[in-house]
Short mmCIF file of C-alpha atoms in Angstrom, two decimals:
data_model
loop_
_atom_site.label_atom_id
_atom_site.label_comp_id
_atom_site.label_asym_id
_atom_site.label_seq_id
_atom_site.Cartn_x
_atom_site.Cartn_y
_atom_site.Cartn_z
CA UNK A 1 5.45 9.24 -15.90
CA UNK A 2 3.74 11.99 -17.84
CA UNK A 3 1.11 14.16 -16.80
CA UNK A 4 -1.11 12.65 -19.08
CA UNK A 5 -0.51 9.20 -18.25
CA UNK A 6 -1.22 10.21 -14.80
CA UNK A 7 -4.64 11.37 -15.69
CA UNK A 8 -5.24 8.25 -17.45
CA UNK A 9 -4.49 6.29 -14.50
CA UNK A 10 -6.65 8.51 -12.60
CA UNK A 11 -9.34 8.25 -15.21
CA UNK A 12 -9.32 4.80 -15.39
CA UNK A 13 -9.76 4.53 -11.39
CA UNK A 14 -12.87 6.63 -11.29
CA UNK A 15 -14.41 5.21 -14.32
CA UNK A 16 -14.60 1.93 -12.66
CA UNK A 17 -15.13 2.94 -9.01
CA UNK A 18 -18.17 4.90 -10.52
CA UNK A 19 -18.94 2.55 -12.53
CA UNK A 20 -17.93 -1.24 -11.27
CA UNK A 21 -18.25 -0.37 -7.62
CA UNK A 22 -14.46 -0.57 -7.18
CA UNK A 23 -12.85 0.94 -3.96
CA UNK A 24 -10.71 3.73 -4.55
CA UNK A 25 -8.07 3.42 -1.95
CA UNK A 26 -7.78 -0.41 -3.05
CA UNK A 27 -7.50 0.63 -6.77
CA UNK A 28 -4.67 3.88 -5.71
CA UNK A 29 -2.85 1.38 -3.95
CA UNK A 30 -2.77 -1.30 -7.23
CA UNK A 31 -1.76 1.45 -9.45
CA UNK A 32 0.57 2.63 -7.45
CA UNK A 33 2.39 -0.51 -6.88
CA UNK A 34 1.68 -1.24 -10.56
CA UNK A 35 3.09 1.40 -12.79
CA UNK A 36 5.83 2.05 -9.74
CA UNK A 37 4.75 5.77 -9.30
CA UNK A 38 7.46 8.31 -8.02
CA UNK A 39 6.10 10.68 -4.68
CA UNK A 40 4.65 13.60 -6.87
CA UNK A 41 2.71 11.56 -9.38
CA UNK A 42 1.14 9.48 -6.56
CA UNK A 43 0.59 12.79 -5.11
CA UNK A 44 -1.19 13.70 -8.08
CA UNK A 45 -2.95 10.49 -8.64
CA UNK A 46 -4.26 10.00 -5.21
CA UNK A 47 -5.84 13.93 -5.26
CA UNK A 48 -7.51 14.18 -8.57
CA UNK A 49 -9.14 10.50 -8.00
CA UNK A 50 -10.68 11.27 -3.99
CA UNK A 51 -11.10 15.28 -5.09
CA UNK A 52 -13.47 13.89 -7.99
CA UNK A 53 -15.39 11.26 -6.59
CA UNK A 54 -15.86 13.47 -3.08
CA UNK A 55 -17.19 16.16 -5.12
CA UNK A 56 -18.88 13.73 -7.97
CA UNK A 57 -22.50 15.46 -7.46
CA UNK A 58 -21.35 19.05 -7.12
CA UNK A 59 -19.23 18.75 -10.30
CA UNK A 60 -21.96 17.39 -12.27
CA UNK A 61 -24.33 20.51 -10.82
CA UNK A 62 -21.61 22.72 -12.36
CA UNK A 63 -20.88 21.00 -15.93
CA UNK A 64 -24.89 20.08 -16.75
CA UNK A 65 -25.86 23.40 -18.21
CA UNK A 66 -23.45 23.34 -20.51
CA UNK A 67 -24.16 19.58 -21.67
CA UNK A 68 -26.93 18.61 -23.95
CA UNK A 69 -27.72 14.71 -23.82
CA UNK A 70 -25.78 13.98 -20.56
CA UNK A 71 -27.32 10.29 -20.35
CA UNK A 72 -25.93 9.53 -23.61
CA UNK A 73 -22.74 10.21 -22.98
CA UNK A 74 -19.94 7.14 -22.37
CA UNK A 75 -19.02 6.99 -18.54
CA UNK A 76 -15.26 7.43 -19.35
CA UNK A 77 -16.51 11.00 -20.83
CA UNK A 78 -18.33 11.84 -18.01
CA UNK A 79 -15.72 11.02 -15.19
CA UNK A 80 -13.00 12.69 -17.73
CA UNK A 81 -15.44 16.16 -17.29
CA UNK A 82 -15.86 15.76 -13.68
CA UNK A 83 -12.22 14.95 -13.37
CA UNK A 84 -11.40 18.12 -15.37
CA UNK A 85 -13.68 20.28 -13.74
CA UNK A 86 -11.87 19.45 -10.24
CA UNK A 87 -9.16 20.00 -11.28
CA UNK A 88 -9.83 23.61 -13.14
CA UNK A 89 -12.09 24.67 -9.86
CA UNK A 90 -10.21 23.16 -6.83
CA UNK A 91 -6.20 22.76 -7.67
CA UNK A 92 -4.47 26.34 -7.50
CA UNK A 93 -1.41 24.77 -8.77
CA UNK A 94 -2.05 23.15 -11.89
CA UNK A 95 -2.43 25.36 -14.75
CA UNK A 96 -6.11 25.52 -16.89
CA UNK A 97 -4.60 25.59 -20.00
CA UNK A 98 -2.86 22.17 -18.67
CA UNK A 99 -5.79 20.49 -17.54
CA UNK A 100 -7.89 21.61 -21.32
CA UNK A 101 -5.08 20.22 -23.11
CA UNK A 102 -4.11 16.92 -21.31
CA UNK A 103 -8.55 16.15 -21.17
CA UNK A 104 -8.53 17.26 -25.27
CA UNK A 105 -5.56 14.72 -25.79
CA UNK A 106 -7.46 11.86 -23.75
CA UNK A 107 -10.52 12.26 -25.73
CA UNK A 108 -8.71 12.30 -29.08
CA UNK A 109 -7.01 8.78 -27.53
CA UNK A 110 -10.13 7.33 -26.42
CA UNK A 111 -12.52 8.86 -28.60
CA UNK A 112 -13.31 10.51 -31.77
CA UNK A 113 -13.39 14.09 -33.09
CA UNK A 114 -17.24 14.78 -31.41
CA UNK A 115 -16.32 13.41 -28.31
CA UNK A 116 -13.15 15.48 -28.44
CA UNK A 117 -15.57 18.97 -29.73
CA UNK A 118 -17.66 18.06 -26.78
CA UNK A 119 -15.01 18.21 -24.22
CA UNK A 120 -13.00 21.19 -24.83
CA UNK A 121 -16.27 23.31 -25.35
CA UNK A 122 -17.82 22.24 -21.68
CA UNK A 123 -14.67 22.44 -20.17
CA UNK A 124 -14.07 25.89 -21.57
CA UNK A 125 -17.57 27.41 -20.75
CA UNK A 126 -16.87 26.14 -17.43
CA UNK A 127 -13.37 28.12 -17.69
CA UNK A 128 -15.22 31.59 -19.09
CA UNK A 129 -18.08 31.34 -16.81
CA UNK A 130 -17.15 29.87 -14.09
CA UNK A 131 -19.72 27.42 -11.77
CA UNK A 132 -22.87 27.69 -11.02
CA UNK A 133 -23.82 29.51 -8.04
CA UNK A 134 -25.11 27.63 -5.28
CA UNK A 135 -27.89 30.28 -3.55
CA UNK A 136 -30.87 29.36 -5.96
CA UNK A 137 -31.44 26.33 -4.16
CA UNK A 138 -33.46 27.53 -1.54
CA UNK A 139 -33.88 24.19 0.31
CA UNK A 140 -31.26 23.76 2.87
CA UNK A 141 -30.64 20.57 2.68
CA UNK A 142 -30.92 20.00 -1.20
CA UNK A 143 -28.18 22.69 -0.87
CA UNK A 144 -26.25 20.74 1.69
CA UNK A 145 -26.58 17.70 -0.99
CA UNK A 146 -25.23 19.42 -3.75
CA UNK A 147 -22.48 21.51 -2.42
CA UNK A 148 -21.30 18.54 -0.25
CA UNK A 149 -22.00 15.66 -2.49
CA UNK A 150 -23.85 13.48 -0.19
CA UNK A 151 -27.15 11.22 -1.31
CA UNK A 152 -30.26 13.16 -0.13
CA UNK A 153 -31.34 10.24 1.48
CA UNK A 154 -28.25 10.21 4.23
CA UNK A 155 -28.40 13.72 4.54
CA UNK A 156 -32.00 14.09 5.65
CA UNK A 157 -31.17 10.77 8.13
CA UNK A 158 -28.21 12.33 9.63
CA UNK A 159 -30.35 15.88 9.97
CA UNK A 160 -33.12 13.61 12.05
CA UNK A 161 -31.16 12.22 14.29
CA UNK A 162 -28.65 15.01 14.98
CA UNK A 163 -30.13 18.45 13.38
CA UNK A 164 -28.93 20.30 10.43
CA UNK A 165 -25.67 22.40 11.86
CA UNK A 166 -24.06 18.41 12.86
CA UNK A 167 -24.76 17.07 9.51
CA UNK A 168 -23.14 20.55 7.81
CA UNK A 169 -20.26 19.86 9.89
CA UNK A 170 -19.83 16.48 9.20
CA UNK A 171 -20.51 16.97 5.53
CA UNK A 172 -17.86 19.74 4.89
CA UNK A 173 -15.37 17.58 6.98
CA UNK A 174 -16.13 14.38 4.48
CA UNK A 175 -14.70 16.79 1.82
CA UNK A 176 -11.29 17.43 3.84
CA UNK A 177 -8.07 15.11 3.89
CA UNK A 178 -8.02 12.16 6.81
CA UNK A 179 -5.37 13.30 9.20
CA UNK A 180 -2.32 10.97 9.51
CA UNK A 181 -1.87 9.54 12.56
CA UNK A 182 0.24 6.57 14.22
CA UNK A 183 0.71 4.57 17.69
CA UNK A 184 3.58 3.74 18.91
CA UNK A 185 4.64 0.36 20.01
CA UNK A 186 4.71 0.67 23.46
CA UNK A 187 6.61 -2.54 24.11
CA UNK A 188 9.58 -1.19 22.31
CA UNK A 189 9.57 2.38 22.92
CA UNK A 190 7.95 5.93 24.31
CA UNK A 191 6.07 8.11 22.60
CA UNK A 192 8.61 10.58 23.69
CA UNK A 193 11.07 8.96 21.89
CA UNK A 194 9.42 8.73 18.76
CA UNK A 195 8.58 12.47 18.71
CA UNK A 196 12.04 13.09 19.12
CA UNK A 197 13.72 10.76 16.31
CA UNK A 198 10.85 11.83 13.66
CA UNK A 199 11.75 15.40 14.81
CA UNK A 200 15.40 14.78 14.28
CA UNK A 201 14.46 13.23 10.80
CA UNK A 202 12.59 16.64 9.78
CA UNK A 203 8.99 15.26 10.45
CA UNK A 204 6.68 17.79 11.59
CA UNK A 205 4.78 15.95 14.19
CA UNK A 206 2.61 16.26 17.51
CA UNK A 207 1.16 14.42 20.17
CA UNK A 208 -2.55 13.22 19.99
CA UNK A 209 -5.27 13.77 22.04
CA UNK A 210 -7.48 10.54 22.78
CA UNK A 211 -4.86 8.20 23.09
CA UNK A 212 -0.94 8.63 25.13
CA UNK A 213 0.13 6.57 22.37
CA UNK A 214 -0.78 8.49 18.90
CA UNK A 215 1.35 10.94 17.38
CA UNK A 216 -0.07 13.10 14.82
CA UNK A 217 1.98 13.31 10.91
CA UNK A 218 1.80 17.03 9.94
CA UNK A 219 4.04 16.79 7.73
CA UNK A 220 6.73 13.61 5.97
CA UNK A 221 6.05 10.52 4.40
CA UNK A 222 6.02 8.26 8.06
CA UNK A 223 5.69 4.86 5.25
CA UNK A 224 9.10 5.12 4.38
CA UNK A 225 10.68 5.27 7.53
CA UNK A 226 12.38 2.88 9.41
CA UNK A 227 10.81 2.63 12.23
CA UNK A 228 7.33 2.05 10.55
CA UNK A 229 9.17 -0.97 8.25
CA UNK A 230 10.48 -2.08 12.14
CA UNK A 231 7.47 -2.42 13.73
CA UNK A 232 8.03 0.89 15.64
CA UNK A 233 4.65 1.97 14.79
CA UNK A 234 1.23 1.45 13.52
CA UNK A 235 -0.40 3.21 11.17
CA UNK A 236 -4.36 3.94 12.84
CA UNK A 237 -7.03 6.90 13.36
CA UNK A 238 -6.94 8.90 16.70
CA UNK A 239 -10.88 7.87 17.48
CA UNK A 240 -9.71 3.93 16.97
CA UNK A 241 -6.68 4.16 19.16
CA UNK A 242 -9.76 5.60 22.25
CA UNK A 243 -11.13 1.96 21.93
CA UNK A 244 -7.78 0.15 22.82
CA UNK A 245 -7.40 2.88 25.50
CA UNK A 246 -11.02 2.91 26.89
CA UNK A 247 -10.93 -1.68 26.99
CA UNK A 248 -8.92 -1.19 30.58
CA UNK A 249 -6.83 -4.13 30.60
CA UNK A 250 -4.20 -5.25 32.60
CA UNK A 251 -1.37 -7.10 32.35
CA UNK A 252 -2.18 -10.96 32.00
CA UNK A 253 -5.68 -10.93 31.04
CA UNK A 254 -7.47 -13.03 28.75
CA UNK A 255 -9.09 -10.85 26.13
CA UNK A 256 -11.33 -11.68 22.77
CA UNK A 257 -11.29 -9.58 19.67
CA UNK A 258 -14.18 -11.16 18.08
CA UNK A 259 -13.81 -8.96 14.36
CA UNK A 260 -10.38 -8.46 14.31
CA UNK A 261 -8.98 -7.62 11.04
CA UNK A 262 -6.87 -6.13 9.88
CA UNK A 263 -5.47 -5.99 13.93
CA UNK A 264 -5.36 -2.50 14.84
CA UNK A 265 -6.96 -2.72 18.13
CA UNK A 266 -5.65 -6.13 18.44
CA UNK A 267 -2.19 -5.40 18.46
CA UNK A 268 -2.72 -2.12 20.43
CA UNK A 269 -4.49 -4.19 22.61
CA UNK A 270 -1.70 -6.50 23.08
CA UNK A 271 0.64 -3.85 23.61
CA UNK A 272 -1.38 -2.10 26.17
CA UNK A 273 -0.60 -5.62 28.31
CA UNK A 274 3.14 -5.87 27.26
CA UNK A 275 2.69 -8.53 25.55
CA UNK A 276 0.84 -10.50 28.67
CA UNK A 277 -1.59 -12.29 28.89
CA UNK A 278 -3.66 -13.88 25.70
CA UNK A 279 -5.39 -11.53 22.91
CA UNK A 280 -7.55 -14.40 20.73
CA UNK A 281 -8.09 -12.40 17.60
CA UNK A 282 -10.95 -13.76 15.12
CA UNK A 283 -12.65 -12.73 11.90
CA UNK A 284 -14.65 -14.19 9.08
CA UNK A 285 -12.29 -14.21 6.17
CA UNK A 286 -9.04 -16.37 6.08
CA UNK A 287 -7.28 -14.16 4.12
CA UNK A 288 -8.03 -11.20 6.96
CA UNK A 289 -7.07 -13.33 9.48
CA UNK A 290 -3.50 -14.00 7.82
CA UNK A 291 -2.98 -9.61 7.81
CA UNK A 292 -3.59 -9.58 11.69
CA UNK A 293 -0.57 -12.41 12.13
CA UNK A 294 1.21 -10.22 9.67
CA UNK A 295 0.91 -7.42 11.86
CA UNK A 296 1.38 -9.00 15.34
CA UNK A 297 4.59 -10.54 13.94
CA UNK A 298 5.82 -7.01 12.86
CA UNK A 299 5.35 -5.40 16.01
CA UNK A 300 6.81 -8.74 18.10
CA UNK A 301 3.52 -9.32 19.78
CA UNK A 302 3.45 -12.93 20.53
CA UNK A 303 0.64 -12.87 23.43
CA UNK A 304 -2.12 -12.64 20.20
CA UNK A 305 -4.07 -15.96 18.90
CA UNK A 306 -5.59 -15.94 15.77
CA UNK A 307 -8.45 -17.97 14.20
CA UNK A 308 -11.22 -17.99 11.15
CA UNK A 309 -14.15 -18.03 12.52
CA UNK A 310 -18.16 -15.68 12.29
CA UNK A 311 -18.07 -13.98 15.74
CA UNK A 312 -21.30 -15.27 16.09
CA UNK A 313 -20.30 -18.71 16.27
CA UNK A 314 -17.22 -18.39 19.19
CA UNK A 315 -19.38 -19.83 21.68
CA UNK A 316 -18.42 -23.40 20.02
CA UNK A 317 -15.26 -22.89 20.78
CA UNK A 318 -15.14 -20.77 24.15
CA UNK A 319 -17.08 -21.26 27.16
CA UNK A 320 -19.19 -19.04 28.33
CA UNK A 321 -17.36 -16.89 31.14
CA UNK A 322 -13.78 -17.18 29.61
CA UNK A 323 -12.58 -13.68 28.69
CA UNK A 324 -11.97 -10.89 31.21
CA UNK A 325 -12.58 -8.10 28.27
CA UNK A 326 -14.29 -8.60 25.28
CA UNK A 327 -13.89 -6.12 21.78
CA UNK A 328 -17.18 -6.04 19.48
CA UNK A 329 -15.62 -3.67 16.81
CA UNK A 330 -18.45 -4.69 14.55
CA UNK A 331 -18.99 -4.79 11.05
CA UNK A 332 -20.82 -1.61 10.15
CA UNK A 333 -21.89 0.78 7.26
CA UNK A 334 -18.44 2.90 7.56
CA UNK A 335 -19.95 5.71 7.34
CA UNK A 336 -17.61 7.25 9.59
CA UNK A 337 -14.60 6.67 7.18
CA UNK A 338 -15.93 8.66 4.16
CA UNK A 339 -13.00 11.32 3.85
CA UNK A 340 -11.15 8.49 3.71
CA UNK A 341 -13.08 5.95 1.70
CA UNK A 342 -15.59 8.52 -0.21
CA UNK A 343 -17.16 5.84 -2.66
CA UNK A 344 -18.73 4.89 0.88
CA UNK A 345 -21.45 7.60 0.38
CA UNK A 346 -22.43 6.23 -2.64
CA UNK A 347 -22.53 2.70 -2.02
CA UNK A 348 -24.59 2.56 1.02
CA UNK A 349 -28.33 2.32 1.65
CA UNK A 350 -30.57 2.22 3.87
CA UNK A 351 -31.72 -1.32 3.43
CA UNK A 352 -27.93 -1.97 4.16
CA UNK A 353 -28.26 0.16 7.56
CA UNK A 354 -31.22 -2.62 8.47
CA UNK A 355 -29.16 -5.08 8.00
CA UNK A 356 -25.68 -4.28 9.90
CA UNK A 357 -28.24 -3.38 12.78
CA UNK A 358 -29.71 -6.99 12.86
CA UNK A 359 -25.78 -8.83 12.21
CA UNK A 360 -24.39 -6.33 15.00
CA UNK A 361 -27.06 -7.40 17.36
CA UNK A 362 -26.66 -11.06 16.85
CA UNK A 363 -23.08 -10.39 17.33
CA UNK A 364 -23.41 -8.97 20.47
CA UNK A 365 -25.89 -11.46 21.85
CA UNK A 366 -23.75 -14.37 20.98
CA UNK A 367 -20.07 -12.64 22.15
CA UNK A 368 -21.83 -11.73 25.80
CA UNK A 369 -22.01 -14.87 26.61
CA UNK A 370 -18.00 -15.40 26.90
CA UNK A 371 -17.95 -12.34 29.22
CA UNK A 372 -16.99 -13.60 33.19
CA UNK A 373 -18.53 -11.97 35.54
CA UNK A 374 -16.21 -9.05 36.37
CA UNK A 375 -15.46 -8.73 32.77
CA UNK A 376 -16.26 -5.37 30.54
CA UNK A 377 -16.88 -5.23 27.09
CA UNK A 378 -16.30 -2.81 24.27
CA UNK A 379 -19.02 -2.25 21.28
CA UNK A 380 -17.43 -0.06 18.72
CA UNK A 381 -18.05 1.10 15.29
CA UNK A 382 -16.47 3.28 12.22
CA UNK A 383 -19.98 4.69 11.75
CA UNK A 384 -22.41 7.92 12.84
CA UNK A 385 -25.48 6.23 12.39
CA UNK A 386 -27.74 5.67 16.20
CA UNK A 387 -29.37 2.24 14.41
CA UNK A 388 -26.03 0.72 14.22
CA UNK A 389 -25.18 2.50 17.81
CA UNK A 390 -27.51 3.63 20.37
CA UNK A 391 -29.89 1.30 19.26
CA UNK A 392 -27.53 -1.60 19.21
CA UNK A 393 -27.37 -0.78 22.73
CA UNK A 394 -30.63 0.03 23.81
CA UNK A 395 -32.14 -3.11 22.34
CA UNK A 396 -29.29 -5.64 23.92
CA UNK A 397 -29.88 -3.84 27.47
CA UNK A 398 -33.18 -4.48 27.63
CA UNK A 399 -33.39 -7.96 26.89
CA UNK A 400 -30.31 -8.62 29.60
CA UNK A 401 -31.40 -6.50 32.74
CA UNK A 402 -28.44 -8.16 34.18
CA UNK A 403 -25.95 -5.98 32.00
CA UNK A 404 -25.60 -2.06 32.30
CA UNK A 405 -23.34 0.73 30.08
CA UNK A 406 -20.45 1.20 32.84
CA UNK A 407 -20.69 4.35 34.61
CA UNK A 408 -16.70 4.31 34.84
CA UNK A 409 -16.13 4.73 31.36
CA UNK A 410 -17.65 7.84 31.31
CA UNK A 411 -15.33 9.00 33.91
CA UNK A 412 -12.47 7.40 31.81
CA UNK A 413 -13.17 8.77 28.77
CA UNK A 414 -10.56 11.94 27.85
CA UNK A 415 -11.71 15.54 29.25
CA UNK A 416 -11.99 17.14 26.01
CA UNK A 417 -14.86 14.78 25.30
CA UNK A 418 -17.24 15.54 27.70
CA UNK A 419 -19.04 18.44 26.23
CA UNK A 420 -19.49 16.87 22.75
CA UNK A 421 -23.16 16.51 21.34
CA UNK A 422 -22.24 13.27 20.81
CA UNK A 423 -21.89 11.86 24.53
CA UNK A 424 -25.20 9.98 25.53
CA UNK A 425 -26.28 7.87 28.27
CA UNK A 426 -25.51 5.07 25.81
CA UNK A 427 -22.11 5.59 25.07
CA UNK A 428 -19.67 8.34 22.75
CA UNK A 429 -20.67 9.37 19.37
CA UNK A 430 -17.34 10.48 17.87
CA UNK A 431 -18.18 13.13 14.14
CA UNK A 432 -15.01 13.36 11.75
CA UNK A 433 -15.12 17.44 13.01
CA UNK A 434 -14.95 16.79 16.70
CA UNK A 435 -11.22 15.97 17.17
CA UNK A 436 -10.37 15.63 12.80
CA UNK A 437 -10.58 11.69 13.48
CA UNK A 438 -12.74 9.62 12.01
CA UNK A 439 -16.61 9.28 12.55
CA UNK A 440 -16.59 6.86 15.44
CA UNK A 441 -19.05 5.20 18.23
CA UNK A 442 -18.09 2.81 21.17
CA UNK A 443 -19.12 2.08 24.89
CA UNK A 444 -18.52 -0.22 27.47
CA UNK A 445 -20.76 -2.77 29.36
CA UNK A 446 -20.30 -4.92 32.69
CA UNK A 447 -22.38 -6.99 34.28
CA UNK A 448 -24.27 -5.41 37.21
CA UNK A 449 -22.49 -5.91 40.39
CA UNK A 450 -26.58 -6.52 42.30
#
C-alpha cells in the first residue's frame, strides 16, 4: 500500500471519529483487517490517526493563524491540516517535503484547485515558521488545555479534586503510548517460563509490578505469537490485572462477575482458582457475553458461567448470600483509558459523569445483596474521577452501616503503592503516570464481623 493510500485511510478514520463519533481503535482495527495492511503501514496508520486526534486542540492552536474562515472549511480539510501538521511537528522520521506532497495530492483528489492553494500554503507557513509558542497564555490551566488537548471543563475538574501538578501529570501521560502488557495463564504455565520462551524468540520483555502474573512487551509483536493464538496469554493492563489479584479467592469458591465483558478479570479470575470452583460471568449485551465464552474457551477455563443479564437485575436469579466474592467492575466514563482510547476526552461530559454515578450506585446496591456473610467484594473502575469512586463508596457505606472498606486490602495491596496520592481511606486511585498503567480505581468491602 502506498504512502498516500495510507494517509487516506488515516484521513478517512479521523474525519469520521471527529466527526460521526466513531471509535478509533474500533475503526484501526476494521481497516486493518480490511485493506489487509502489512506491519509498517499499520504502524503508520495506527500513529498518525491517535497522534492527531490526541493532539486535535493543540494542532488547531498552531494552524489557526495562518487560516482565514476556519468554520467554513469541509471537515475532511480540517482533519487533513491537523493530520499534516502532526505529522510535520511530531514524526522525526518522515520527511516534510513527504508529508506537503502526499496532503497537496489528497486535496487535488478530494477537492479542487482552492482547496488544494489552501493547503499547501498553511502547511508551508507552518513549515517556515514553525508553531506557535505556548508562553502567552498566561493561565495555567488554559495552557494545560491547549498544550495537552484536554476539554477545559475536565481539566479544571481533575485540578479540584486532585490539584494542578496530578492533572499535568496525567495530562502529558494521555499524550504517551499505552504500555503493552499480558498475563499469563497460570493453569498452563509460569510466568517464568514465558519470560524465557519470548526471550528465546527475541522479545524484549520484563516482569510487572502489580500483578505475579503480567509480563511487560518492550519490544515484538506478542499478537502473532503462538502462545497468544494458544491461549498462553491474555492480552490486559497492569492496573486491571491488581483487581483479579486484590479479589483473594481460593480454590473452589463461588464467585460473580456481575459486568463481565469482554472477560479479562473473569478469566484471570478463574485462573487464579485453577479452574475451581464456579466464576458466573454476566453483562448486558448478548453479543459481549458471546466474547467472554470466546475467551474462557481459549484459555481452557471451564469453571466460568456465562449469562445476559443488567447486573442490576441478578437478584432474580441468585439468592441473596450465594457468592463468596463478588466483582463490580462497573460501567464508567473511561476516563482512565484515554492514551488508549483518546476520542474518550472528547466524548464525555459531565452530565454523563452524573449519570454513571447514579447506574454504578444502583449496581452496587442491588449486587450486595448476593454477598454471604464472610464474602468480600471488589468495586473497580477504568476511570480517575472521585464521583464515580470515592463517592460511589462513601454514599453505599453509609446507607449499610453493616458493610466497611476491608482494612486487609490495604495491607494486601503491592508495596510500591502505598505512598501514592492516590491511596484514601476509601480505596486506591490508580493515574496512567503512577506505574504507566492505565487510570484505575478499586477497593474491597466485607461485611463487618460485629
Amino acid at each position: 500500500m502506498s504512502n498516500i493510500n495510507v494517509r487516506e485511510a488515516a484521513l478517512d478514520i479521523v474525519t469520521r471519529v471527529g466527526q460521526q463519533g466513531g471509535y478509533s481503535n474500533l475503526l484501526i482495527n476494521q481497516t486493518i483487517h480490511q485493506k489487509g495492511l502489512s506491519q509498517r503501514d499499520t504502524s503508520l496508520l495506527t500513529e498518525i490517526v491517535y497522534g492527531t486526534i490526541q493532539r486535535r486542540d493543540t494542532l488547531d492552536y498552531y494552524i489557526s493563524p495562518y487560516l482565514r474562515n476556519q468554520k467554513k472549511l469541509k471537515p475532511w480539510v480540517l482533519w487533513l491540516l491537523y493530520m499534516s501538521c502532526y505529522q510535520l511537528l511530531y514524526l522525526e522520521r518522515v520527511p516534510d517535503h513527504a508529508v506537503l506532497n502526499e496532503a497537496v495530492e489528497i486535496a487535488k483528489k478530494r477537492g479542487h484547485k482552492g482547496i488544494v492553494s489552501m493547503v499547501n500554503g498553511v502547511l508551508r507557513n507552518l513549515q517556515r515558521n514553525g508553531p506557535a509558542s505556548l508562553d502567552s497564555i498566561e493561565d495555567p490551566i488554559k495552557r494545560l488545555v491547549i498544550e495537552t488537548s484536554h476539554p477545559e471543563w475536565l481539566v479544571q475538574r481533575w485540578v479540584d479534586m486532585y490539584g494542578l501538578e496530578v492533572t499535568t501529570n496525567m495530562c502529558q501521560r494521555n499524550l504517551e503510548r499505552s504500555t503493552m502488557t499480558v498475563r499469563v495463564n497460570t493453569t498452563r504455565y509460569s510466568r517464568n517460563e514465558i519470560m524465557t520462551q519470548l526471550e528465546k524468540d527475541d522479545f524484549e520483555v520484563r516482569p510487572t509490578t502489580l500483578s505475579p502474573q503480567g509480563i511487560e512487551i518492550v519490544s515484538g509483536n506478542i499478537i502473532q505469537h503462538p502462545l497468544f493464538r494458544e491461549g498462553g496469554l491474555t492480552i490486559q493492563d497492569e492496573s486491571s490485572m491488581l483487581v483479579g489479584e486484590m479479589i483473594d479467592v481460593e480454590k473452589g469458591m463461588k464467585v460473580l462477575d456481575a459486568c463481565s465483558a469482554p472477560g479479562g478479570k473473569a478469566t484471570h479470575i478463574a485462573e487464579k482458582m485453577d479452574n475451581t470452583g464456579s466464576v458466573y460471568a454476566y453483562d448486558l449485551h448478548r453479543k459481549k457475553v458471546q466474547l467472554v465464552d470466546q475467551k474462557a474457551e481459549q484459555l481452557g477455563l471451564t469453571c466460568i458461567h456465562t449469562g445476559q443479564s443488567d447486573g442490576r437485575n441478578l437478584s432474580d436469579i441468585h439468592e441473596e448470600g450465594t457468592f463468596d466474592r463478588i466483582l463490580l467492575d462497573a460501567p464508567c466514563s473511561g476516563l482512565g483509558v484515554v492514551r488508549g482510547k483518546p476520542d474518550i476526552k472528547y466524548a464525555k461530559t459531565e452530565d454523563d459523569i452524573d449519570t454513571l454515578s447514579k447506574i454504578q450506585r444502583e449496581l452496587l446496591e442491588s449486587v450486595s445483596r448476593l454477598l454471604n456473610i464472610h464474602g468480600k467484594l471488589v468495586y473497580s473502575t477504568c476511570t480517575v474521577d472521585r464521583k464515580e469512586n470515592e463517592e460511589v463508596i462513601e454514599s453505599f457505606l453509609a446507607d449499610h452501616p453493616d458493610f466497611e472498606v476491608d482494612p486487609a486490602f490495604f495491607d494486601e495491596l503491592p508495596y510500591e503503592t502505598k505512598q501514592l496520592v492516590g491511596r484514601t481511606k476509601w480505596g486506591l486511585q490508580l493515574f496512567p503516570h503512577d506505574f504507566d498503567t492505565d487510570g484505575f480505581f478499586l477497593t474491597r468491602l466485607q461485611k463487618r464481623s460485629d
